[in-house]
Short mmCIF file of C-alpha atoms in Angstrom, two decimals:
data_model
loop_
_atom_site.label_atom_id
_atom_site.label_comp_id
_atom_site.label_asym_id
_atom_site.label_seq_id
_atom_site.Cartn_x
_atom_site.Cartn_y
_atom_site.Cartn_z
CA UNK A 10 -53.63 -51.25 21.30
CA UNK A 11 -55.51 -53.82 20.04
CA UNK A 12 -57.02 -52.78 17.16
CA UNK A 13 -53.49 -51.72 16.43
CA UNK A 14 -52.02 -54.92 16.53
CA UNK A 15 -54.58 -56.32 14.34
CA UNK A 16 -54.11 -53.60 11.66
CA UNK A 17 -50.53 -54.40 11.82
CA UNK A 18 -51.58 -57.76 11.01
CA UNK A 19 -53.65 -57.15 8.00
CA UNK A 20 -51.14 -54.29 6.99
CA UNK A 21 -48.15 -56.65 7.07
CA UNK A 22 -50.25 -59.45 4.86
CA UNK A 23 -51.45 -56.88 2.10
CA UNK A 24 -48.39 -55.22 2.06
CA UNK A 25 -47.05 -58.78 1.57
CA UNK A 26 -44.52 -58.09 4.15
CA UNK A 27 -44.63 -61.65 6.25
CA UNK A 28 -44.50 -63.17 3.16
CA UNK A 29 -41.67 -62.29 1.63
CA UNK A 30 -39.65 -62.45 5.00
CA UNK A 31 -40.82 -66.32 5.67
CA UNK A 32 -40.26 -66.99 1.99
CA UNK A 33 -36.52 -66.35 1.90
CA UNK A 34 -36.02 -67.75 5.20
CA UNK A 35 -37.30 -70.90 3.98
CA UNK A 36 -35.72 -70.38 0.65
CA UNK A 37 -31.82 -70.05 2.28
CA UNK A 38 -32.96 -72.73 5.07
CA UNK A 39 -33.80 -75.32 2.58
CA UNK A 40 -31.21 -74.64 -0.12
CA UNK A 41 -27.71 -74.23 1.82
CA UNK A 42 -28.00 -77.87 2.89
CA UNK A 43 -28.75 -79.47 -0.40
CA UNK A 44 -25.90 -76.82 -1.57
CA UNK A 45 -23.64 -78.38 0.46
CA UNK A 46 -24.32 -81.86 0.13
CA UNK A 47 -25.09 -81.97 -4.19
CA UNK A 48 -24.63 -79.15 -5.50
CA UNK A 49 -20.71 -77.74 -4.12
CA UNK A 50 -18.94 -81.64 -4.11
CA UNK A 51 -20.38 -81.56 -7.63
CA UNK A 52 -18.87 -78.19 -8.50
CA UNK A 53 -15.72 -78.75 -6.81
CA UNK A 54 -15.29 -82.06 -8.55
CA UNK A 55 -16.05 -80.34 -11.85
CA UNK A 56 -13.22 -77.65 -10.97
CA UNK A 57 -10.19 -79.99 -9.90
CA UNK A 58 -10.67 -82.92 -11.95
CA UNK A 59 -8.96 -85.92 -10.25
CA UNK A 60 -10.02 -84.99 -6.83
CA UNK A 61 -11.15 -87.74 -4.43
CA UNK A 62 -13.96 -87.30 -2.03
CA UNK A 63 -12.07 -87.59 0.77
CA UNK A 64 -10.43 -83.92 -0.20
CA UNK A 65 -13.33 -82.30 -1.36
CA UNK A 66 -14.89 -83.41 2.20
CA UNK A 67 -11.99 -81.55 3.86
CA UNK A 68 -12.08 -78.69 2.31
CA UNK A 69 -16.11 -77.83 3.08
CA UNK A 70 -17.53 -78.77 6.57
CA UNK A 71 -20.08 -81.53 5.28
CA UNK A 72 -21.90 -82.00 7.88
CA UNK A 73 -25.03 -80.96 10.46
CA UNK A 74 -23.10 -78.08 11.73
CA UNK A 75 -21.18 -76.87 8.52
CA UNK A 76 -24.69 -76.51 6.68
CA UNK A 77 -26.37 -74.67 9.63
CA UNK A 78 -23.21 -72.03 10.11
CA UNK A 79 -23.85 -71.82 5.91
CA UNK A 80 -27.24 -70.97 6.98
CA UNK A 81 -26.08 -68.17 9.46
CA UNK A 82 -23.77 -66.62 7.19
CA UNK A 83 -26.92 -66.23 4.74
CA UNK A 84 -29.06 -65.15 6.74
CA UNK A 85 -26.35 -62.18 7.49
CA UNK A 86 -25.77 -60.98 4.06
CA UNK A 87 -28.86 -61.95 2.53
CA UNK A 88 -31.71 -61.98 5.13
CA UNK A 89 -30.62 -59.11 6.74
CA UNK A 90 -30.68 -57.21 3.57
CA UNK A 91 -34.04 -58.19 2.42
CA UNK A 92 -35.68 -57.51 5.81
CA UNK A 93 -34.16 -53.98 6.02
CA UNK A 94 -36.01 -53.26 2.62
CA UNK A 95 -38.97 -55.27 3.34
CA UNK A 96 -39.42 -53.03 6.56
CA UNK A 97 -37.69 -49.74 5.68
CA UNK A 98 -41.45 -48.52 4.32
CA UNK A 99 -43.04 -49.12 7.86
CA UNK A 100 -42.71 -45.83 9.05
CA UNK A 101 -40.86 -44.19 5.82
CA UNK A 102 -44.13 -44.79 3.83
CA UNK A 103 -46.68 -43.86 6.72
CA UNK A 104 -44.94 -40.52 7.59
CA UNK A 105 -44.49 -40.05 3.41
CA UNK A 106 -47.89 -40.41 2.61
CA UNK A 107 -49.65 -38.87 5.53
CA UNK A 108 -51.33 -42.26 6.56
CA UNK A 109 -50.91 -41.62 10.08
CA UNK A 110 -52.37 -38.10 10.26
CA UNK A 111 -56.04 -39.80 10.39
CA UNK A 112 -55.48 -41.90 13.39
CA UNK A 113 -53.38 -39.08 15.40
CA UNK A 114 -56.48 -37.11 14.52
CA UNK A 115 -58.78 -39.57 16.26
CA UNK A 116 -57.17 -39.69 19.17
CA UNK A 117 -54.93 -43.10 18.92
CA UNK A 118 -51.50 -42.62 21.04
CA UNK A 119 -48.57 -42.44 19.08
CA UNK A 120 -46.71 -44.84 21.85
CA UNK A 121 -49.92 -47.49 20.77
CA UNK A 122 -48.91 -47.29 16.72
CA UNK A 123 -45.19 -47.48 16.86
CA UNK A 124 -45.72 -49.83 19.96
CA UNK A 125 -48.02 -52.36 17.84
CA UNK A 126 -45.87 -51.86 14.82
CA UNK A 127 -42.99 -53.03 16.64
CA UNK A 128 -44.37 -56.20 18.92
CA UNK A 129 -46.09 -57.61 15.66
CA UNK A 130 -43.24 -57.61 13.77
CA UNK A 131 -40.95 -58.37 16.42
CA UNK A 132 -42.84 -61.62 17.19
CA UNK A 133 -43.16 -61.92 13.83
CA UNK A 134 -39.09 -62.21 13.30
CA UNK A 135 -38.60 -64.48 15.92
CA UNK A 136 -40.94 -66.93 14.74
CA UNK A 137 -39.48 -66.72 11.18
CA UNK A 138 -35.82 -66.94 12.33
CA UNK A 139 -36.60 -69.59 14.69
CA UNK A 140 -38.57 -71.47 12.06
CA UNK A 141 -35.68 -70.98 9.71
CA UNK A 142 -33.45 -72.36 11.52
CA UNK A 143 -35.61 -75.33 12.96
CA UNK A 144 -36.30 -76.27 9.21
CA UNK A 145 -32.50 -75.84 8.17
CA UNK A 146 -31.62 -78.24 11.32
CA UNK A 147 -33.90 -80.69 10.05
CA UNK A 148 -32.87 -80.41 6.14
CA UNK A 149 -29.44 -80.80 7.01
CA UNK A 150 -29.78 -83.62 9.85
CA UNK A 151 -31.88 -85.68 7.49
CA UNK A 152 -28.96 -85.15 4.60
CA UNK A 153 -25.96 -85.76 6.93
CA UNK A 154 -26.55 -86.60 10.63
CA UNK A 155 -28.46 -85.24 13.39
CA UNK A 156 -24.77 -83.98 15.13
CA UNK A 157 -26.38 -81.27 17.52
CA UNK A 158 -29.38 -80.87 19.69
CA UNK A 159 -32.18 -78.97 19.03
CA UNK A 160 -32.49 -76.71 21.83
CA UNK A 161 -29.25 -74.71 21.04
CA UNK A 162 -30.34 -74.32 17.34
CA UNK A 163 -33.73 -72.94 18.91
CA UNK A 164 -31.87 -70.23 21.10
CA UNK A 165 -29.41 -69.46 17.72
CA UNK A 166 -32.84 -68.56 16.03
CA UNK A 167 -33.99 -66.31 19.10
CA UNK A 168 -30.82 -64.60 18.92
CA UNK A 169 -30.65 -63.99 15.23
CA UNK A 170 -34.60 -62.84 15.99
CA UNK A 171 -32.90 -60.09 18.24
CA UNK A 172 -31.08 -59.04 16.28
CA UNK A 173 -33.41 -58.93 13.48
CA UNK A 174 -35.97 -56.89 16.20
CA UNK A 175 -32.62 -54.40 16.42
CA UNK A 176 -32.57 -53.83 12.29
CA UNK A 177 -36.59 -53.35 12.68
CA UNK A 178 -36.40 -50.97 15.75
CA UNK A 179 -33.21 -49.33 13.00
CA UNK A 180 -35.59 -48.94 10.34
CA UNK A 181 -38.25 -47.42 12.19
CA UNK A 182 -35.97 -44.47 13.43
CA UNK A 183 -34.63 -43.94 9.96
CA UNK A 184 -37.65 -43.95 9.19
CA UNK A 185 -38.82 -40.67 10.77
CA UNK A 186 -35.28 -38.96 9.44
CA UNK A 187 -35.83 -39.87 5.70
CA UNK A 188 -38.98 -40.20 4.41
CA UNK A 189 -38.35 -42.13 1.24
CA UNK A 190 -38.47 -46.06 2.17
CA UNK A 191 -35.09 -47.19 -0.07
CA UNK A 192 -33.21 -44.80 1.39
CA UNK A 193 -34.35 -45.74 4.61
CA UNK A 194 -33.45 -49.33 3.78
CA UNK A 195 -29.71 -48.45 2.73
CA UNK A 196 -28.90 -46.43 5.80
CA UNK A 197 -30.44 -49.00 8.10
CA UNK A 198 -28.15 -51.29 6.05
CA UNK A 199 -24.75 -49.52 6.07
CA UNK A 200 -25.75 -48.62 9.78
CA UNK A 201 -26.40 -52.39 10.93
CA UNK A 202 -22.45 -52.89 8.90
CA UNK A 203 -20.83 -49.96 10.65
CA UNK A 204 -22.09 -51.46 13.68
CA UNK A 205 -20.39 -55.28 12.69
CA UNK A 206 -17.41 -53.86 11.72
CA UNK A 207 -17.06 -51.75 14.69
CA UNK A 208 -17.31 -54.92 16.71
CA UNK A 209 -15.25 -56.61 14.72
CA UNK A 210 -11.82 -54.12 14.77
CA UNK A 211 -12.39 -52.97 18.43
CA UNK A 212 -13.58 -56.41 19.31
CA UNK A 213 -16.81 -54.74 20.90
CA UNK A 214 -18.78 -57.58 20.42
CA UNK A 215 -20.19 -58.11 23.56
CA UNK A 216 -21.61 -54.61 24.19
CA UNK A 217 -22.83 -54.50 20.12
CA UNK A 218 -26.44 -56.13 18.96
CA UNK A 219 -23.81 -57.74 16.22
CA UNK A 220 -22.78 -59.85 19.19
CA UNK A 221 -26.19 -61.74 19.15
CA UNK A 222 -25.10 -63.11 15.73
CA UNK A 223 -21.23 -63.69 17.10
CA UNK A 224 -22.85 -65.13 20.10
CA UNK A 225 -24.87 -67.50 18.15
CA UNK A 226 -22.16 -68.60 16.33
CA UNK A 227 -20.14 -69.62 19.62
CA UNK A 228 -23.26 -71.52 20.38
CA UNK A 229 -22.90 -73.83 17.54
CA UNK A 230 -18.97 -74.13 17.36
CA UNK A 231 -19.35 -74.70 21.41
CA UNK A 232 -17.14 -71.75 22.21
CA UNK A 233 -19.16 -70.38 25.18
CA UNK A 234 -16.24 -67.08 25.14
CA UNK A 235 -18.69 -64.24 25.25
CA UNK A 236 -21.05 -63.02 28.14
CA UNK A 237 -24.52 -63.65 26.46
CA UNK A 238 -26.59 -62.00 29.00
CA UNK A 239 -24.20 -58.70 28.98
CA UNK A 240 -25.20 -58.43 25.28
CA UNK A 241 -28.53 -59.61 25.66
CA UNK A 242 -29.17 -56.75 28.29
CA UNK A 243 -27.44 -54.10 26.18
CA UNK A 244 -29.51 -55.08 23.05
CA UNK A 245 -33.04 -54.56 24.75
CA UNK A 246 -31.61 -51.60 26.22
CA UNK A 247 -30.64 -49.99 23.10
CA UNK A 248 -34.16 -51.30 21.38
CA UNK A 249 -35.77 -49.04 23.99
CA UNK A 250 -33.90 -46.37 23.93
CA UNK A 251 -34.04 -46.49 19.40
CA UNK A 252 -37.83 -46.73 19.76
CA UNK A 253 -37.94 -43.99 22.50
CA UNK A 254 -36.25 -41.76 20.07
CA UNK A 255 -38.65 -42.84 16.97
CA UNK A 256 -41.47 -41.94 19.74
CA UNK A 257 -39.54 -38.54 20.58
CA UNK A 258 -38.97 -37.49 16.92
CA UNK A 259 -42.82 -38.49 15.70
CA UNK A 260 -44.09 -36.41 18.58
CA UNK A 261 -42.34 -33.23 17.97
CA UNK A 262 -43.22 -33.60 14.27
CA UNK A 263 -45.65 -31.40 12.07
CA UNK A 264 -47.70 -33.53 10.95
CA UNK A 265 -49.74 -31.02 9.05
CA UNK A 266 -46.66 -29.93 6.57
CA UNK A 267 -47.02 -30.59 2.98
CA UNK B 29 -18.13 -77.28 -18.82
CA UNK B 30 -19.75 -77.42 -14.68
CA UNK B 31 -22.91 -79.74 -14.93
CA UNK B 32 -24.41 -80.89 -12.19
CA UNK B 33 -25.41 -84.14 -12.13
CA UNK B 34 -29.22 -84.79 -10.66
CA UNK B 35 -30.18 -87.35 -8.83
CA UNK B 36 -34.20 -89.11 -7.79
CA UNK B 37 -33.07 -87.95 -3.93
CA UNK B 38 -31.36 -84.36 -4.92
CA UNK B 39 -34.97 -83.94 -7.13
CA UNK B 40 -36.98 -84.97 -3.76
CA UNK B 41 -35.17 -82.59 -1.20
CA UNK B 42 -35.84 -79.22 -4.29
CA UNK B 43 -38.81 -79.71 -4.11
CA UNK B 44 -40.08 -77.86 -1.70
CA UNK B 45 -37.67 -74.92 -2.95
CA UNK B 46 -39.12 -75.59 -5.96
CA UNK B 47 -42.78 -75.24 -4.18
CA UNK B 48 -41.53 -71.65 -2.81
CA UNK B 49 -40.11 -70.07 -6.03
CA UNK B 50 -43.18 -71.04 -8.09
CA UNK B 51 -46.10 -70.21 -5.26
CA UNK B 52 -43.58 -66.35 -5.34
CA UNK B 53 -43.61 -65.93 -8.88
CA UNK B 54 -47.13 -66.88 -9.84
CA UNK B 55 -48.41 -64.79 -7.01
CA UNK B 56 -46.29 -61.84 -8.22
CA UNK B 57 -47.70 -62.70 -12.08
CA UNK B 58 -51.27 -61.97 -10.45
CA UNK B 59 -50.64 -59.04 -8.49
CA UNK B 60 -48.79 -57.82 -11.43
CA UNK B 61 -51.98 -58.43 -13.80
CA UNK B 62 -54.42 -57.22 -11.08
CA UNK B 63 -53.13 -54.33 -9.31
CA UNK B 64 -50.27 -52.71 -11.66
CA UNK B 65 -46.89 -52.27 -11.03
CA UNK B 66 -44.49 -49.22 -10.32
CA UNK B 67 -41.21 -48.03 -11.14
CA UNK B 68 -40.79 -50.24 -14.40
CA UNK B 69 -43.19 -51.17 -16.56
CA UNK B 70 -45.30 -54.45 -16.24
CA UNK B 71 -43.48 -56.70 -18.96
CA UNK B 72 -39.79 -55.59 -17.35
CA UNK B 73 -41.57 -56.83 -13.84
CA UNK B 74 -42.68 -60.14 -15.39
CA UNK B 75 -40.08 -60.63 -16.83
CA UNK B 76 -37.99 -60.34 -13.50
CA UNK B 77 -40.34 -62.47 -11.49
CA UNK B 78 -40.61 -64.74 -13.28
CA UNK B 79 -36.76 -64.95 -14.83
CA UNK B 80 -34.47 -64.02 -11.33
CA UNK B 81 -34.87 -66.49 -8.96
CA UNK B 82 -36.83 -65.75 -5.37
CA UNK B 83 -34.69 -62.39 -5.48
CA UNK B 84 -36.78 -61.41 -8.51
CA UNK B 85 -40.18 -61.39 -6.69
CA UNK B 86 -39.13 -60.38 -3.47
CA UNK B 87 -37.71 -57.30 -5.15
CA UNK B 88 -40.82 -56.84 -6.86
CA UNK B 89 -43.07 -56.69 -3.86
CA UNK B 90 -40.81 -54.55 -2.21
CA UNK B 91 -40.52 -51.49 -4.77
CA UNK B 92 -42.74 -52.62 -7.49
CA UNK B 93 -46.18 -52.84 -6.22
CA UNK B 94 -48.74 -50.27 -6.90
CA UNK B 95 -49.37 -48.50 -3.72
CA UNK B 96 -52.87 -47.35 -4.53
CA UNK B 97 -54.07 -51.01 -4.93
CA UNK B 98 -52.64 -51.99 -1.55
#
């Protein structure tokens, strides 16, 4: 297992993975706060000549928390897409190009690859939400005013890790369906969307990863309605069972087919 | 006509963005040169990293990085 987790490592930095996950984290985390405080009053003002600061102030949240749920919303349309794709080739690729045939062969467990592939990048996604977020908090506190507390923006960033572990655990069961990596990203994609807007007209929520991301959201607007630790519990559950099935589906495969 | 007014502070806080989208596209400029690209052909690639901001590069690492040289 350990040698696993260390050729995850190395596999994720020449495949240039981490980098281009931590680089638009950091890109959204730093720019939606100096978009709200320059560069959207300016724009506004440059729209509806004659209006005052006061209304332009009213009309987007300028402050800690506005800039931070700015953040979130990013990080959902944009972050989510660019770590589907950035992942989709994980197992996609491996299974595509026969890469894994050699260490099957000498005698690694398939449990030990997919199980390495997984906790790296897992850890990996928590870190780099977490740090995300930590750097947005700071970006916008120094540009406005340090409104919230840091601990709840820490447990936002473990949440929208989870759910980012959910897209990754997604993308490695695609993965084994479709062998081609893009299409693997864009059915991870609409899948992770089917999933939000399920929870959204049924107001499933709660028992839906997407409620990690609703959930985080009540954090910061201190609306405590939703049972975390139901959702938290269901999300972990369906994580195992998603990798179980990746496990199921690459050990009934033939690995031998050209 | 929208312009947008910059300021010695607004200069300051880019920066660091500014750090980011530069370290991305001159990395992507040298894998580019070194390894080869795929998909489109190396000028169309350069011209993307180095032209569409952070989504530029990030798109070329995803789909258009020789896989032999990785």
């Amino acid at each position: 297992m350990k040698s696993d987790i260390i050729k995850e490592l190395r596999m994720g930095i020449r495949t240039s993975r981490f980098l281009v996950i931590i680089a638009s984290f950091l890109f959204f985390a730093i720019l939606t706060p100096i978009m709200m405080k320059y560069i959207l009053p300016q724009l506004l003002h440059n729209q509806f000549q004659g209006m005052n600061e006061a209304s332009i102030s009213q009309m987007i949240d300028m402050s800690q928390k506005g800039a931070l749920l700015g953040y979130m919303s990013d990080l959902f349309e944009i972050g989510t897409i660019i770590v589907v794709f950035a992942l989709s080739g994980l197992l996609a690729q491996e299974i595509k190009e026969n890469t894994l045939v050699l260490p099957i062969c000498s005698g690694k467990k398939l449990l030990s690859i997919v199980g390495s592939k997984l906790l790296v990048f897992s850890v990996f996604l928590i870190l780099a939400s977490t740090l995300g977020m930590v750097i947005s908090y700071l970006y916008a506190g120094i540009l406005f005013s340090f409104d919230i507390g840091l601990w709840p923006v820490l447990v936002i960033g473990l949440l929208y890790g989870g759910y980012m572990i959910f897209l990754l655990s997604l993308a490695m069961l695609f993965g084994t369906f479709i062998k081609n990596a893009i299409g693997t990203g864009f059915m991870t994609l609409g899948f992770s969307l089917f999933i939000y807007f399920i929870g959204s007209y049924f107001k499933l929520h709660t028992y839906l990863p997407s409620g990690l991301l609703i959930g985080a959201q009540g954090i910061l607007n201190n609306q405590a309605d939703q049972n975390l630790g139901i959702t938290l519990a269901l999300f972990l559950i369906m994580v195992f069972v998603i990798s179980k099935i990746t496990l199921i589906r690459l050990e009934n495969k033939e690995w031998n087919e050209r | 006509m929208n312009t947008i007014e910059l300021t010695g502070e607004m200069i300051i806080m880019l920066l660091p963005l500014l750090a980011i989208q530069m370290g991305l596209t001159i990395y992507c400029v040298i894998k580019i040169m070194k390894e080869g690209v795929e998909n489109l052909n190396k000028w169309a690639w350069l011209a993307i990293c180095i032209f569409i901001n952070l989504i530029g590069p990030i798109t070329f690492l995803i789909v258009g990085r020789k896989r032999d040289a990785s």
